[in-house]
Amino acid sequence: PVRWDKHTGQSSPYTIDPKWMSRVEEVVGWSLKREFPTVMNVHHDDWLDDPNSFESQFPRFVAIWQQVAEHFQSAEDDLVFECFNEPHKMTADQLNRMNAACVSTIRKSNPHRIIMISGLSWDSPQWIQSGKLQIPQDDKLMVHIHSYDPWSYCNDNPTQHSWGSAADRAAMTGWIEQMDAWSKRYGLPVYYGEFGVTHKQSPSTGRVTWYQARQQAIAKVGWAAAAWDDCGDFKIFDRDSHTWDQAVADALVGKGSSCPGQGSCACDWTKEGAQCGEDDGSECFCKCCCPYKGTDYQCKWQPGFLATV
């Protein structure tokens, strides 16, 4: 996430401060050096997300992406550009104009880089499926979604104090399956770029179960995804002590997965096809089986495809 506003000129040609661009390049470089897929965006730049000032601010937005795209045109393909994070005030027409301009501007210097577009209502998957999103003609696009559902459970002032019932799970899988069907219909892969539960919830109220269920549902449809870690209420990694919220970290990489309808089974995962209880000599092996599968169930390894930001 990059906020450009305080480091970009207010009048044409809207020059980005070279020191700031170098700092962004440094941090992006750390990520790419470790071969992490890395998403760079326009984040919390609310000056554009206003229907009354959109027109006057629009050239500045285009100029930012022109400079960023040109500066990073030689970066590895693991660097992905996301046009704008969580638009929610601009009109649908303005959003579609913004997405189109972002894609065309980036393509002038980056003909093959993946670009992410999103919808209104804070990158809402429901809004994206409303039919109002115009998809630019381009064969290297993804759609970026955020969902903290149900918000009544996930937010920092929750009114729902438990999660994990059959109805809860059905609601989650329902919207994910609908979004996946939309993705396949329009040929636009999904990046589920933010999800999480605050520490106002606990394991006893279903917090870890929520992450387990989310990981399983995402893995089933094969989306790219990232859990949200804001160093605060959604913290997963403590940057002071360099320690993980281990139960959540395990859930995000498929450890300790729950069995549908059968409570929890603290499985460790192993290579594809290993038999239940079989120690294949690896660091992790399937120590137990979900009861409803029986002793012939084969473990299915889910590699650590999720990251925190």
PDB file of C-alpha atoms in Angstrom, residues 5-306:
ATOM      1  CA  ASP A   5      -0.599  12.430  -1.926  1.00  0.00           C
ATOM      2  CA  LYS A   6       1.946  13.987   0.441  1.00  0.00           C
ATOM      3  CA  HIS A   7       4.797  13.274  -1.966  1.00  0.00           C
ATOM      4  CA  THR A   8       3.299  14.473  -5.246  1.00  0.00           C
ATOM      5  CA  GLY A   9       3.015  17.966  -6.673  1.00  0.00           C
ATOM      6  CA  GLN A  10      -0.376  19.663  -6.562  1.00  0.00           C
ATOM      7  CA  SER A  11      -0.073  21.212 -10.033  1.00  0.00           C
ATOM      8  CA  SER A  12       0.990  19.964 -13.457  1.00  0.00           C
ATOM      9  CA  PRO A  13       3.179  18.020 -14.141  1.00  0.00           C
ATOM     10  CA  TYR A  14       2.367  16.532 -10.686  1.00  0.00           C
ATOM     11  CA  THR A  15       5.916  15.335 -10.062  1.00  0.00           C
ATOM     12  CA  ILE A  16       6.484  12.625  -7.452  1.00  0.00           C
ATOM     13  CA  ASP A  17       9.267  13.437  -4.979  1.00  0.00           C
ATOM     14  CA  PRO A  18      12.324  11.434  -6.176  1.00  0.00           C
ATOM     15  CA  LYS A  19      13.256  10.582  -2.576  1.00  0.00           C
ATOM     16  CA  TRP A  20       9.818   9.076  -2.012  1.00  0.00           C
ATOM     17  CA  MET A  21       9.982   7.118  -5.262  1.00  0.00           C
ATOM     18  CA  SER A  22      13.371   5.756  -4.221  1.00  0.00           C
ATOM     19  CA  ARG A  23      11.984   4.711  -0.847  1.00  0.00           C
ATOM     20  CA  VAL A  24       9.078   2.903  -2.518  1.00  0.00           C
ATOM     21  CA  GLU A  25      11.542   1.195  -4.853  1.00  0.00           C
ATOM     22  CA  GLU A  26      13.645   0.103  -1.878  1.00  0.00           C
ATOM     23  CA  VAL A  27      10.723  -1.511  -0.062  1.00  0.00           C
ATOM     24  CA  VAL A  28       9.391  -3.131  -3.238  1.00  0.00           C
ATOM     25  CA  GLY A  29      12.889  -4.431  -3.878  1.00  0.00           C
ATOM     26  CA  TRP A  30      12.997  -6.159  -0.495  1.00  0.00           C
ATOM     27  CA  SER A  31       9.825  -8.014  -1.392  1.00  0.00           C
ATOM     28  CA  LEU A  32      10.795  -8.933  -4.943  1.00  0.00           C
ATOM     29  CA  LYS A  33      14.236 -10.122  -3.810  1.00  0.00           C
ATOM     30  CA  ARG A  34      12.441 -12.714  -1.699  1.00  0.00           C
ATOM     31  CA  GLU A  35      10.344 -13.711  -4.735  1.00  0.00           C
ATOM     32  CA  PHE A  36       7.107 -12.497  -3.145  1.00  0.00           C
ATOM     33  CA  PRO A  37       4.263 -11.507  -5.455  1.00  0.00           C
ATOM     34  CA  THR A  38       4.071  -7.803  -4.636  1.00  0.00           C
ATOM     35  CA  VAL A  39       1.095  -5.490  -5.118  1.00  0.00           C
ATOM     36  CA  MET A  40       1.685  -1.742  -5.433  1.00  0.00           C
ATOM     37  CA  ASN A  41      -1.304   0.582  -5.413  1.00  0.00           C
ATOM     38  CA  VAL A  42      -2.760   4.025  -4.788  1.00  0.00           C
ATOM     39  CA  HIS A  43      -3.851   3.661  -1.172  1.00  0.00           C
ATOM     40  CA  HIS A  44      -5.821   6.033   1.076  1.00  0.00           C
ATOM     41  CA  ASP A  45      -5.513   8.775  -1.550  1.00  0.00           C
ATOM     42  CA  ASP A  46      -9.000  10.028  -0.807  1.00  0.00           C
ATOM     43  CA  TRP A  47      -8.483  13.264  -2.743  1.00  0.00           C
ATOM     44  CA  LEU A  48      -9.601  11.413  -5.893  1.00  0.00           C
ATOM     45  CA  ASP A  49     -12.505   9.550  -4.294  1.00  0.00           C
ATOM     46  CA  ASP A  50     -14.900  12.494  -4.285  1.00  0.00           C
ATOM     47  CA  PRO A  51     -17.541  12.964  -6.982  1.00  0.00           C
ATOM     48  CA  ASN A  52     -17.328  16.748  -6.654  1.00  0.00           C
ATOM     49  CA  SER A  53     -13.566  17.060  -7.109  1.00  0.00           C
ATOM     50  CA  PHE A  54     -12.917  13.960  -9.234  1.00  0.00           C
ATOM     51  CA  GLU A  55     -12.730  15.870 -12.509  1.00  0.00           C
ATOM     52  CA  SER A  56     -10.168  18.391 -11.295  1.00  0.00           C
ATOM     53  CA  GLN A  57      -8.048  15.723  -9.560  1.00  0.00           C
ATOM     54  CA  PHE A  58      -8.192  13.150 -12.346  1.00  0.00           C
ATOM     55  CA  PRO A  59      -5.100  14.450 -14.273  1.00  0.00           C
ATOM     56  CA  ARG A  60      -3.032  14.121 -11.100  1.00  0.00           C
ATOM     57  CA  PHE A  61      -4.063  10.465 -10.720  1.00  0.00           C
ATOM     58  CA  VAL A  62      -3.102   9.727 -14.332  1.00  0.00           C
ATOM     59  CA  ALA A  63       0.242  11.503 -13.880  1.00  0.00           C
ATOM     60  CA  ILE A  64       1.031   9.429 -10.783  1.00  0.00           C
ATOM     61  CA  TRP A  65       0.455   6.163 -12.625  1.00  0.00           C
ATOM     62  CA  GLN A  66       2.438   7.365 -15.638  1.00  0.00           C
ATOM     63  CA  GLN A  67       5.454   8.068 -13.434  1.00  0.00           C
ATOM     64  CA  VAL A  68       5.116   4.913 -11.355  1.00  0.00           C
ATOM     65  CA  ALA A  69       4.665   2.688 -14.388  1.00  0.00           C
ATOM     66  CA  GLU A  70       7.661   4.174 -16.176  1.00  0.00           C
ATOM     67  CA  HIS A  71       9.842   3.960 -13.065  1.00  0.00           C
ATOM     68  CA  PHE A  72       9.074   0.265 -12.497  1.00  0.00           C
ATOM     69  CA  GLN A  73       8.764  -0.877 -16.112  1.00  0.00           C
ATOM     70  CA  SER A  74      11.844  -3.129 -15.809  1.00  0.00           C
ATOM     71  CA  ALA A  75      10.779  -4.746 -12.522  1.00  0.00           C
ATOM     72  CA  GLU A  76      10.124  -8.455 -12.290  1.00  0.00           C
ATOM     73  CA  ASP A  77       6.720  -9.778 -13.336  1.00  0.00           C
ATOM     74  CA  ASP A  78       6.017 -10.531  -9.662  1.00  0.00           C
ATOM     75  CA  LEU A  79       5.265  -6.819  -9.268  1.00  0.00           C
ATOM     76  CA  VAL A  80       1.553  -6.187  -9.822  1.00  0.00           C
ATOM     77  CA  PHE A  81      -0.161  -2.789 -10.082  1.00  0.00           C
ATOM     78  CA  GLU A  82      -3.519  -2.141  -8.396  1.00  0.00           C
ATOM     79  CA  CYS A  83      -5.207   1.000  -9.721  1.00  0.00           C
ATOM     80  CA  PHE A  84      -6.939   2.285  -6.577  1.00  0.00           C
ATOM     81  CA  ASN A  85      -7.664   0.880  -3.139  1.00  0.00           C
ATOM     82  CA  GLU A  86     -11.252   0.768  -1.840  1.00  0.00           C
ATOM     83  CA  PRO A  87     -13.088   3.426  -3.859  1.00  0.00           C
ATOM     84  CA  HIS A  88     -16.423   4.156  -2.188  1.00  0.00           C
ATOM     85  CA  LYS A  89     -17.491   7.754  -2.846  1.00  0.00           C
ATOM     86  CA  MET A  90     -16.946   8.351  -6.561  1.00  0.00           C
ATOM     87  CA  THR A  91     -19.729   7.462  -9.003  1.00  0.00           C
ATOM     88  CA  ALA A  92     -19.791   4.289 -11.079  1.00  0.00           C
ATOM     89  CA  ASP A  93     -19.067   6.312 -14.223  1.00  0.00           C
ATOM     90  CA  GLN A  94     -16.078   7.912 -12.529  1.00  0.00           C
ATOM     91  CA  LEU A  95     -14.806   4.534 -11.323  1.00  0.00           C
ATOM     92  CA  ASN A  96     -15.013   3.056 -14.814  1.00  0.00           C
ATOM     93  CA  ARG A  97     -13.235   6.069 -16.280  1.00  0.00           C
ATOM     94  CA  MET A  98     -10.537   5.774 -13.599  1.00  0.00           C
ATOM     95  CA  ASN A  99      -9.969   2.061 -14.245  1.00  0.00           C
ATOM     96  CA  ALA A 100      -9.808   2.565 -18.020  1.00  0.00           C
ATOM     97  CA  ALA A 101      -7.325   5.426 -17.730  1.00  0.00           C
ATOM     98  CA  CYS A 102      -5.186   3.524 -15.235  1.00  0.00           C
ATOM     99  CA  VAL A 103      -4.935   0.474 -17.504  1.00  0.00           C
ATOM    100  CA  SER A 104      -4.217   2.459 -20.682  1.00  0.00           C
ATOM    101  CA  THR A 105      -1.607   4.617 -18.920  1.00  0.00           C
ATOM    102  CA  ILE A 106       0.256   1.640 -17.465  1.00  0.00           C
ATOM    103  CA  ARG A 107       0.152  -0.260 -20.758  1.00  0.00           C
ATOM    104  CA  LYS A 108       2.191   2.441 -22.520  1.00  0.00           C
ATOM    105  CA  SER A 109       5.293   1.382 -20.580  1.00  0.00           C
ATOM    106  CA  ASN A 110       4.281  -2.030 -19.187  1.00  0.00           C
ATOM    107  CA  PRO A 111       2.640  -4.038 -21.981  1.00  0.00           C
ATOM    108  CA  HIS A 112       2.586  -7.335 -20.094  1.00  0.00           C
ATOM    109  CA  ARG A 113       2.325  -6.514 -16.391  1.00  0.00           C
ATOM    110  CA  ILE A 114      -0.704  -7.714 -14.426  1.00  0.00           C
ATOM    111  CA  ILE A 115      -3.035  -4.874 -13.432  1.00  0.00           C
ATOM    112  CA  MET A 116      -5.803  -5.092 -10.838  1.00  0.00           C
ATOM    113  CA  ILE A 117      -9.076  -3.194 -11.061  1.00  0.00           C
ATOM    114  CA  SER A 118     -11.764  -3.045  -8.390  1.00  0.00           C
ATOM    115  CA  GLY A 119     -15.294  -1.865  -7.692  1.00  0.00           C
ATOM    116  CA  LEU A 120     -17.071   0.552  -5.411  1.00  0.00           C
ATOM    117  CA  SER A 121     -18.274  -0.054  -1.845  1.00  0.00           C
ATOM    118  CA  TRP A 122     -14.717  -0.633  -0.619  1.00  0.00           C
ATOM    119  CA  ASP A 123     -13.806  -3.239  -3.289  1.00  0.00           C
ATOM    120  CA  SER A 124     -17.037  -5.100  -2.580  1.00  0.00           C
ATOM    121  CA  PRO A 125     -17.547  -8.410  -4.430  1.00  0.00           C
ATOM    122  CA  GLN A 126     -21.292  -7.804  -4.333  1.00  0.00           C
ATOM    123  CA  TRP A 127     -20.901  -4.439  -6.076  1.00  0.00           C
ATOM    124  CA  ILE A 128     -18.646  -5.975  -8.704  1.00  0.00           C
ATOM    125  CA  GLN A 129     -21.390  -8.475  -9.529  1.00  0.00           C
ATOM    126  CA  SER A 130     -24.016  -5.724  -9.799  1.00  0.00           C
ATOM    127  CA  GLY A 131     -23.345  -5.214 -13.503  1.00  0.00           C
ATOM    128  CA  LYS A 132     -22.036  -1.656 -13.124  1.00  0.00           C
ATOM    129  CA  LEU A 133     -18.357  -2.480 -13.563  1.00  0.00           C
ATOM    130  CA  GLN A 134     -16.989  -1.917 -17.063  1.00  0.00           C
ATOM    131  CA  ILE A 135     -14.015  -4.180 -17.734  1.00  0.00           C
ATOM    132  CA  PRO A 136     -11.290  -2.645 -19.935  1.00  0.00           C
ATOM    133  CA  GLN A 137     -10.251  -4.660 -22.960  1.00  0.00           C
ATOM    134  CA  ASP A 138      -7.022  -6.212 -21.744  1.00  0.00           C
ATOM    135  CA  ASP A 139      -5.740  -9.765 -21.320  1.00  0.00           C
ATOM    136  CA  LYS A 140      -3.608  -9.156 -18.208  1.00  0.00           C
ATOM    137  CA  LEU A 141      -6.242  -7.983 -15.725  1.00  0.00           C
ATOM    138  CA  MET A 142      -7.359  -9.258 -12.330  1.00  0.00           C
ATOM    139  CA  VAL A 143     -10.208  -8.078 -10.133  1.00  0.00           C
ATOM    140  CA  HIS A 144      -9.363  -7.071  -6.561  1.00  0.00           C
ATOM    141  CA  ILE A 145     -11.901  -7.663  -3.778  1.00  0.00           C
ATOM    142  CA  HIS A 146     -12.080  -7.056  -0.028  1.00  0.00           C
ATOM    143  CA  SER A 147     -14.526  -8.718   2.346  1.00  0.00           C
ATOM    144  CA  TYR A 148     -14.643  -8.813   6.129  1.00  0.00           C
ATOM    145  CA  ASP A 149     -17.831 -10.799   6.391  1.00  0.00           C
ATOM    146  CA  PRO A 150     -19.875 -10.613   8.388  1.00  0.00           C
ATOM    147  CA  TRP A 151     -18.746  -7.116   9.400  1.00  0.00           C
ATOM    148  CA  SER A 152     -20.874  -7.401  12.528  1.00  0.00           C
ATOM    149  CA  TYR A 153     -18.462 -10.133  13.668  1.00  0.00           C
ATOM    150  CA  CYS A 154     -15.139  -9.007  12.149  1.00  0.00           C
ATOM    151  CA  ASN A 155     -14.982  -5.300  13.036  1.00  0.00           C
ATOM    152  CA  ASP A 156     -13.467  -3.626  16.099  1.00  0.00           C
ATOM    153  CA  ASN A 157     -16.868  -3.003  17.696  1.00  0.00           C
ATOM    154  CA  PRO A 158     -18.668  -6.294  17.024  1.00  0.00           C
ATOM    155  CA  THR A 159     -22.313  -6.967  17.701  1.00  0.00           C
ATOM    156  CA  GLN A 160     -22.009 -10.644  16.733  1.00  0.00           C
ATOM    157  CA  HIS A 161     -19.979 -12.644  19.240  1.00  0.00           C
ATOM    158  CA  SER A 162     -19.675 -16.090  17.713  1.00  0.00           C
ATOM    159  CA  TRP A 163     -18.978 -17.565  14.281  1.00  0.00           C
ATOM    160  CA  GLY A 164     -18.936 -21.095  12.918  1.00  0.00           C
ATOM    161  CA  SER A 165     -22.530 -22.297  12.615  1.00  0.00           C
ATOM    162  CA  ALA A 166     -23.806 -24.031   9.495  1.00  0.00           C
ATOM    163  CA  ALA A 167     -25.576 -20.808   8.541  1.00  0.00           C
ATOM    164  CA  ASP A 168     -22.364 -18.810   9.008  1.00  0.00           C
ATOM    165  CA  ARG A 169     -20.435 -21.170   6.767  1.00  0.00           C
ATOM    166  CA  ALA A 170     -23.161 -21.252   4.136  1.00  0.00           C
ATOM    167  CA  ALA A 171     -23.210 -17.453   3.949  1.00  0.00           C
ATOM    168  CA  MET A 172     -19.437 -17.394   3.429  1.00  0.00           C
ATOM    169  CA  THR A 173     -19.288 -20.100   0.778  1.00  0.00           C
ATOM    170  CA  GLY A 174     -22.350 -18.647  -0.927  1.00  0.00           C
ATOM    171  CA  TRP A 175     -20.809 -15.307  -1.829  1.00  0.00           C
ATOM    172  CA  ILE A 176     -17.427 -16.867  -2.643  1.00  0.00           C
ATOM    173  CA  GLU A 177     -19.015 -19.329  -5.072  1.00  0.00           C
ATOM    174  CA  GLN A 178     -21.043 -16.523  -6.660  1.00  0.00           C
ATOM    175  CA  MET A 179     -17.941 -14.372  -7.065  1.00  0.00           C
ATOM    176  CA  ASP A 180     -16.014 -17.304  -8.508  1.00  0.00           C
ATOM    177  CA  ALA A 181     -18.782 -17.930 -11.042  1.00  0.00           C
ATOM    178  CA  TRP A 182     -18.602 -14.249 -12.062  1.00  0.00           C
ATOM    179  CA  SER A 183     -14.819 -14.533 -12.376  1.00  0.00           C
ATOM    180  CA  LYS A 184     -15.074 -17.497 -14.715  1.00  0.00           C
ATOM    181  CA  ARG A 185     -17.855 -15.882 -16.745  1.00  0.00           C
ATOM    182  CA  TYR A 186     -15.777 -12.776 -17.471  1.00  0.00           C
ATOM    183  CA  GLY A 187     -12.350 -14.423 -17.518  1.00  0.00           C
ATOM    184  CA  LEU A 188     -11.046 -12.176 -14.750  1.00  0.00           C
ATOM    185  CA  PRO A 189      -8.998 -13.915 -12.011  1.00  0.00           C
ATOM    186  CA  VAL A 190      -9.706 -12.862  -8.419  1.00  0.00           C
ATOM    187  CA  TYR A 191      -7.296 -11.445  -5.861  1.00  0.00           C
ATOM    188  CA  TYR A 192      -8.921 -11.495  -2.416  1.00  0.00           C
ATOM    189  CA  GLY A 193      -6.714  -8.736  -1.083  1.00  0.00           C
ATOM    190  CA  GLU A 194      -8.079  -8.125   2.418  1.00  0.00           C
ATOM    191  CA  PHE A 195      -9.821 -10.275   4.990  1.00  0.00           C
ATOM    192  CA  GLY A 196      -9.515 -10.653   8.736  1.00  0.00           C
ATOM    193  CA  VAL A 197     -11.043 -10.589  12.216  1.00  0.00           C
ATOM    194  CA  THR A 198     -10.017  -8.225  14.999  1.00  0.00           C
ATOM    195  CA  HIS A 199      -8.758  -9.303  18.399  1.00  0.00           C
ATOM    196  CA  LYS A 200     -12.122  -8.354  19.855  1.00  0.00           C
ATOM    197  CA  GLN A 201     -12.892 -11.967  18.970  1.00  0.00           C
ATOM    198  CA  SER A 202     -11.001 -14.963  20.368  1.00  0.00           C
ATOM    199  CA  PRO A 203     -10.650 -18.685  19.706  1.00  0.00           C
ATOM    200  CA  SER A 204     -13.595 -19.282  22.018  1.00  0.00           C
ATOM    201  CA  THR A 205     -15.820 -17.034  19.865  1.00  0.00           C
ATOM    202  CA  GLY A 206     -14.633 -18.588  16.598  1.00  0.00           C
ATOM    203  CA  ARG A 207     -11.784 -16.334  15.464  1.00  0.00           C
ATOM    204  CA  VAL A 208      -9.429 -19.143  14.449  1.00  0.00           C
ATOM    205  CA  THR A 209     -12.297 -21.162  13.007  1.00  0.00           C
ATOM    206  CA  TRP A 210     -13.185 -18.146  10.840  1.00  0.00           C
ATOM    207  CA  TYR A 211      -9.655 -18.031   9.407  1.00  0.00           C
ATOM    208  CA  GLN A 212      -9.603 -21.813   8.888  1.00  0.00           C
ATOM    209  CA  ALA A 213     -12.878 -21.752   7.002  1.00  0.00           C
ATOM    210  CA  ARG A 214     -11.750 -18.765   4.923  1.00  0.00           C
ATOM    211  CA  GLN A 215      -8.504 -20.469   3.928  1.00  0.00           C
ATOM    212  CA  GLN A 216     -10.320 -23.636   2.900  1.00  0.00           C
ATOM    213  CA  ALA A 217     -12.894 -21.752   0.834  1.00  0.00           C
ATOM    214  CA  ILE A 218     -10.211 -19.672  -0.923  1.00  0.00           C
ATOM    215  CA  ALA A 219      -8.100 -22.742  -1.652  1.00  0.00           C
ATOM    216  CA  LYS A 220     -11.120 -24.530  -3.113  1.00  0.00           C
ATOM    217  CA  VAL A 221     -11.724 -21.835  -5.736  1.00  0.00           C
ATOM    218  CA  GLY A 222      -8.000 -21.224  -6.310  1.00  0.00           C
ATOM    219  CA  TRP A 223      -7.878 -17.473  -5.736  1.00  0.00           C
ATOM    220  CA  ALA A 224      -4.809 -15.468  -4.845  1.00  0.00           C
ATOM    221  CA  ALA A 225      -5.305 -13.939  -1.405  1.00  0.00           C
ATOM    222  CA  ALA A 226      -3.768 -11.961   1.434  1.00  0.00           C
ATOM    223  CA  ALA A 227      -4.913 -11.587   5.035  1.00  0.00           C
ATOM    224  CA  TRP A 228      -4.957  -8.031   6.372  1.00  0.00           C
ATOM    225  CA  ASP A 229      -2.521  -7.185   9.170  1.00  0.00           C
ATOM    226  CA  ASP A 230      -2.593  -3.529  10.220  1.00  0.00           C
ATOM    227  CA  CYS A 231      -0.278  -3.879  13.249  1.00  0.00           C
ATOM    228  CA  GLY A 232      -3.355  -3.118  15.375  1.00  0.00           C
ATOM    229  CA  ASP A 233      -6.730  -4.765  15.828  1.00  0.00           C
ATOM    230  CA  PHE A 234      -6.107  -7.116  12.889  1.00  0.00           C
ATOM    231  CA  LYS A 235      -2.555  -7.963  13.961  1.00  0.00           C
ATOM    232  CA  ILE A 236      -1.258 -11.411  13.016  1.00  0.00           C
ATOM    233  CA  PHE A 237       2.489 -10.761  13.246  1.00  0.00           C
ATOM    234  CA  ASP A 238       3.864  -8.706  16.134  1.00  0.00           C
ATOM    235  CA  ARG A 239       6.537  -6.466  14.661  1.00  0.00           C
ATOM    236  CA  ASP A 240       8.009  -5.632  18.078  1.00  0.00           C
ATOM    237  CA  SER A 241       8.463  -9.164  19.404  1.00  0.00           C
ATOM    238  CA  HIS A 242       8.767 -10.782  15.945  1.00  0.00           C
ATOM    239  CA  THR A 243       6.204 -13.419  16.910  1.00  0.00           C
ATOM    240  CA  TRP A 244       3.141 -14.762  15.151  1.00  0.00           C
ATOM    241  CA  ASP A 245      -0.392 -15.271  16.324  1.00  0.00           C
ATOM    242  CA  GLN A 246       0.444 -18.911  15.756  1.00  0.00           C
ATOM    243  CA  ALA A 247      -3.071 -20.344  15.649  1.00  0.00           C
ATOM    244  CA  VAL A 248      -4.097 -17.872  12.936  1.00  0.00           C
ATOM    245  CA  ALA A 249      -0.815 -18.308  11.043  1.00  0.00           C
ATOM    246  CA  ASP A 250      -1.350 -22.063  11.035  1.00  0.00           C
ATOM    247  CA  ALA A 251      -4.918 -21.612   9.836  1.00  0.00           C
ATOM    248  CA  LEU A 252      -3.761 -19.449   6.928  1.00  0.00           C
ATOM    249  CA  VAL A 253      -1.435 -22.160   5.600  1.00  0.00           C
ATOM    250  CA  GLY A 254      -3.874 -25.015   6.065  1.00  0.00           C
ATOM    251  CA  LYS A 255      -2.706 -26.470   9.373  1.00  0.00           C
ATOM    252  CA  GLY A 256      -5.210 -27.406  12.046  1.00  0.00           C
ATOM    253  CA  SER A 257      -7.956 -27.494   9.462  1.00  0.00           C
ATOM    254  CA  SER A 258     -11.464 -28.223  10.596  1.00  0.00           C
ATOM    255  CA  CYS A 259     -13.618 -31.047   9.273  1.00  0.00           C
ATOM    256  CA  PRO A 260     -16.916 -29.980   7.710  1.00  0.00           C
ATOM    257  CA  GLY A 261     -19.693 -30.847  10.111  1.00  0.00           C
ATOM    258  CA  GLN A 262     -17.412 -32.820  12.392  1.00  0.00           C
ATOM    259  CA  GLY A 263     -15.810 -30.245  14.662  1.00  0.00           C
ATOM    260  CA  SER A 264     -12.066 -29.725  14.638  1.00  0.00           C
ATOM    261  CA  CYS A 265      -9.283 -32.104  13.745  1.00  0.00           C
ATOM    262  CA  ALA A 266      -5.744 -30.878  14.424  1.00  0.00           C
ATOM    263  CA  CYS A 267      -4.182 -32.215  11.247  1.00  0.00           C
ATOM    264  CA  ASP A 268      -0.713 -31.358  10.107  1.00  0.00           C
ATOM    265  CA  TRP A 269      -0.477 -31.516   6.336  1.00  0.00           C
ATOM    266  CA  THR A 270       1.952 -33.460   4.200  1.00  0.00           C
ATOM    267  CA  LYS A 271       2.633 -34.154   0.564  1.00  0.00           C
ATOM    268  CA  GLU A 272      -0.246 -34.861  -1.794  1.00  0.00           C
ATOM    269  CA  GLY A 273      -1.514 -38.403  -1.505  1.00  0.00           C
ATOM    270  CA  ALA A 274       0.085 -39.414   1.795  1.00  0.00           C
ATOM    271  CA  GLN A 275      -2.045 -41.785   3.839  1.00  0.00           C
ATOM    272  CA  CYS A 276      -3.530 -40.861   7.198  1.00  0.00           C
ATOM    273  CA  GLY A 277      -1.082 -41.395  10.030  1.00  0.00           C
ATOM    274  CA  GLU A 278       1.769 -41.981   7.598  1.00  0.00           C
ATOM    275  CA  ASP A 279       5.043 -40.313   8.552  1.00  0.00           C
ATOM    276  CA  ASP A 280       6.675 -39.575   5.216  1.00  0.00           C
ATOM    277  CA  GLY A 281       9.836 -38.253   6.824  1.00  0.00           C
ATOM    278  CA  SER A 282       8.998 -34.629   6.202  1.00  0.00           C
ATOM    279  CA  GLU A 283       8.821 -31.977   8.880  1.00  0.00           C
ATOM    280  CA  CYS A 284       5.032 -32.136   8.838  1.00  0.00           C
ATOM    281  CA  PHE A 285       2.945 -35.232   8.355  1.00  0.00           C
ATOM    282  CA  CYS A 286      -0.688 -36.170   8.700  1.00  0.00           C
ATOM    283  CA  LYS A 287      -0.970 -37.149  12.365  1.00  0.00           C
ATOM    284  CA  CYS A 288      -4.708 -37.658  12.314  1.00  0.00           C
ATOM    285  CA  CYS A 289      -7.670 -37.870  10.008  1.00  0.00           C
ATOM    286  CA  CYS A 290     -10.916 -36.023   9.973  1.00  0.00           C
ATOM    287  CA  PRO A 291     -13.291 -38.599  11.424  1.00  0.00           C
ATOM    288  CA  TYR A 292     -15.906 -38.377   8.689  1.00  0.00           C
ATOM    289  CA  LYS A 293     -13.335 -39.334   6.047  1.00  0.00           C
ATOM    290  CA  GLY A 294     -12.198 -42.540   7.683  1.00  0.00           C
ATOM    291  CA  THR A 295      -8.793 -44.183   7.633  1.00  0.00           C
ATOM    292  CA  ASP A 296      -8.546 -44.278   3.843  1.00  0.00           C
ATOM    293  CA  TYR A 297      -8.664 -40.516   3.490  1.00  0.00           C
ATOM    294  CA  GLN A 298      -5.644 -39.088   1.698  1.00  0.00           C
ATOM    295  CA  CYS A 299      -4.179 -35.853   2.972  1.00  0.00           C
ATOM    296  CA  LYS A 300      -4.123 -32.968   0.533  1.00  0.00           C
ATOM    297  CA  TRP A 301      -1.328 -30.532   1.130  1.00  0.00           C
ATOM    298  CA  GLN A 302      -2.206 -26.837   0.987  1.00  0.00           C
ATOM    299  CA  PRO A 303       0.997 -24.832   0.510  1.00  0.00           C
ATOM    300  CA  GLY A 304       1.388 -21.450   2.160  1.00  0.00           C
ATOM    301  CA  PHE A 305      -0.147 -19.303  -0.543  1.00  0.00           C
ATOM    302  CA  LEU A 306      -1.364 -16.526   1.752  1.00  0.00           C
TER     303      LEU A 306
END
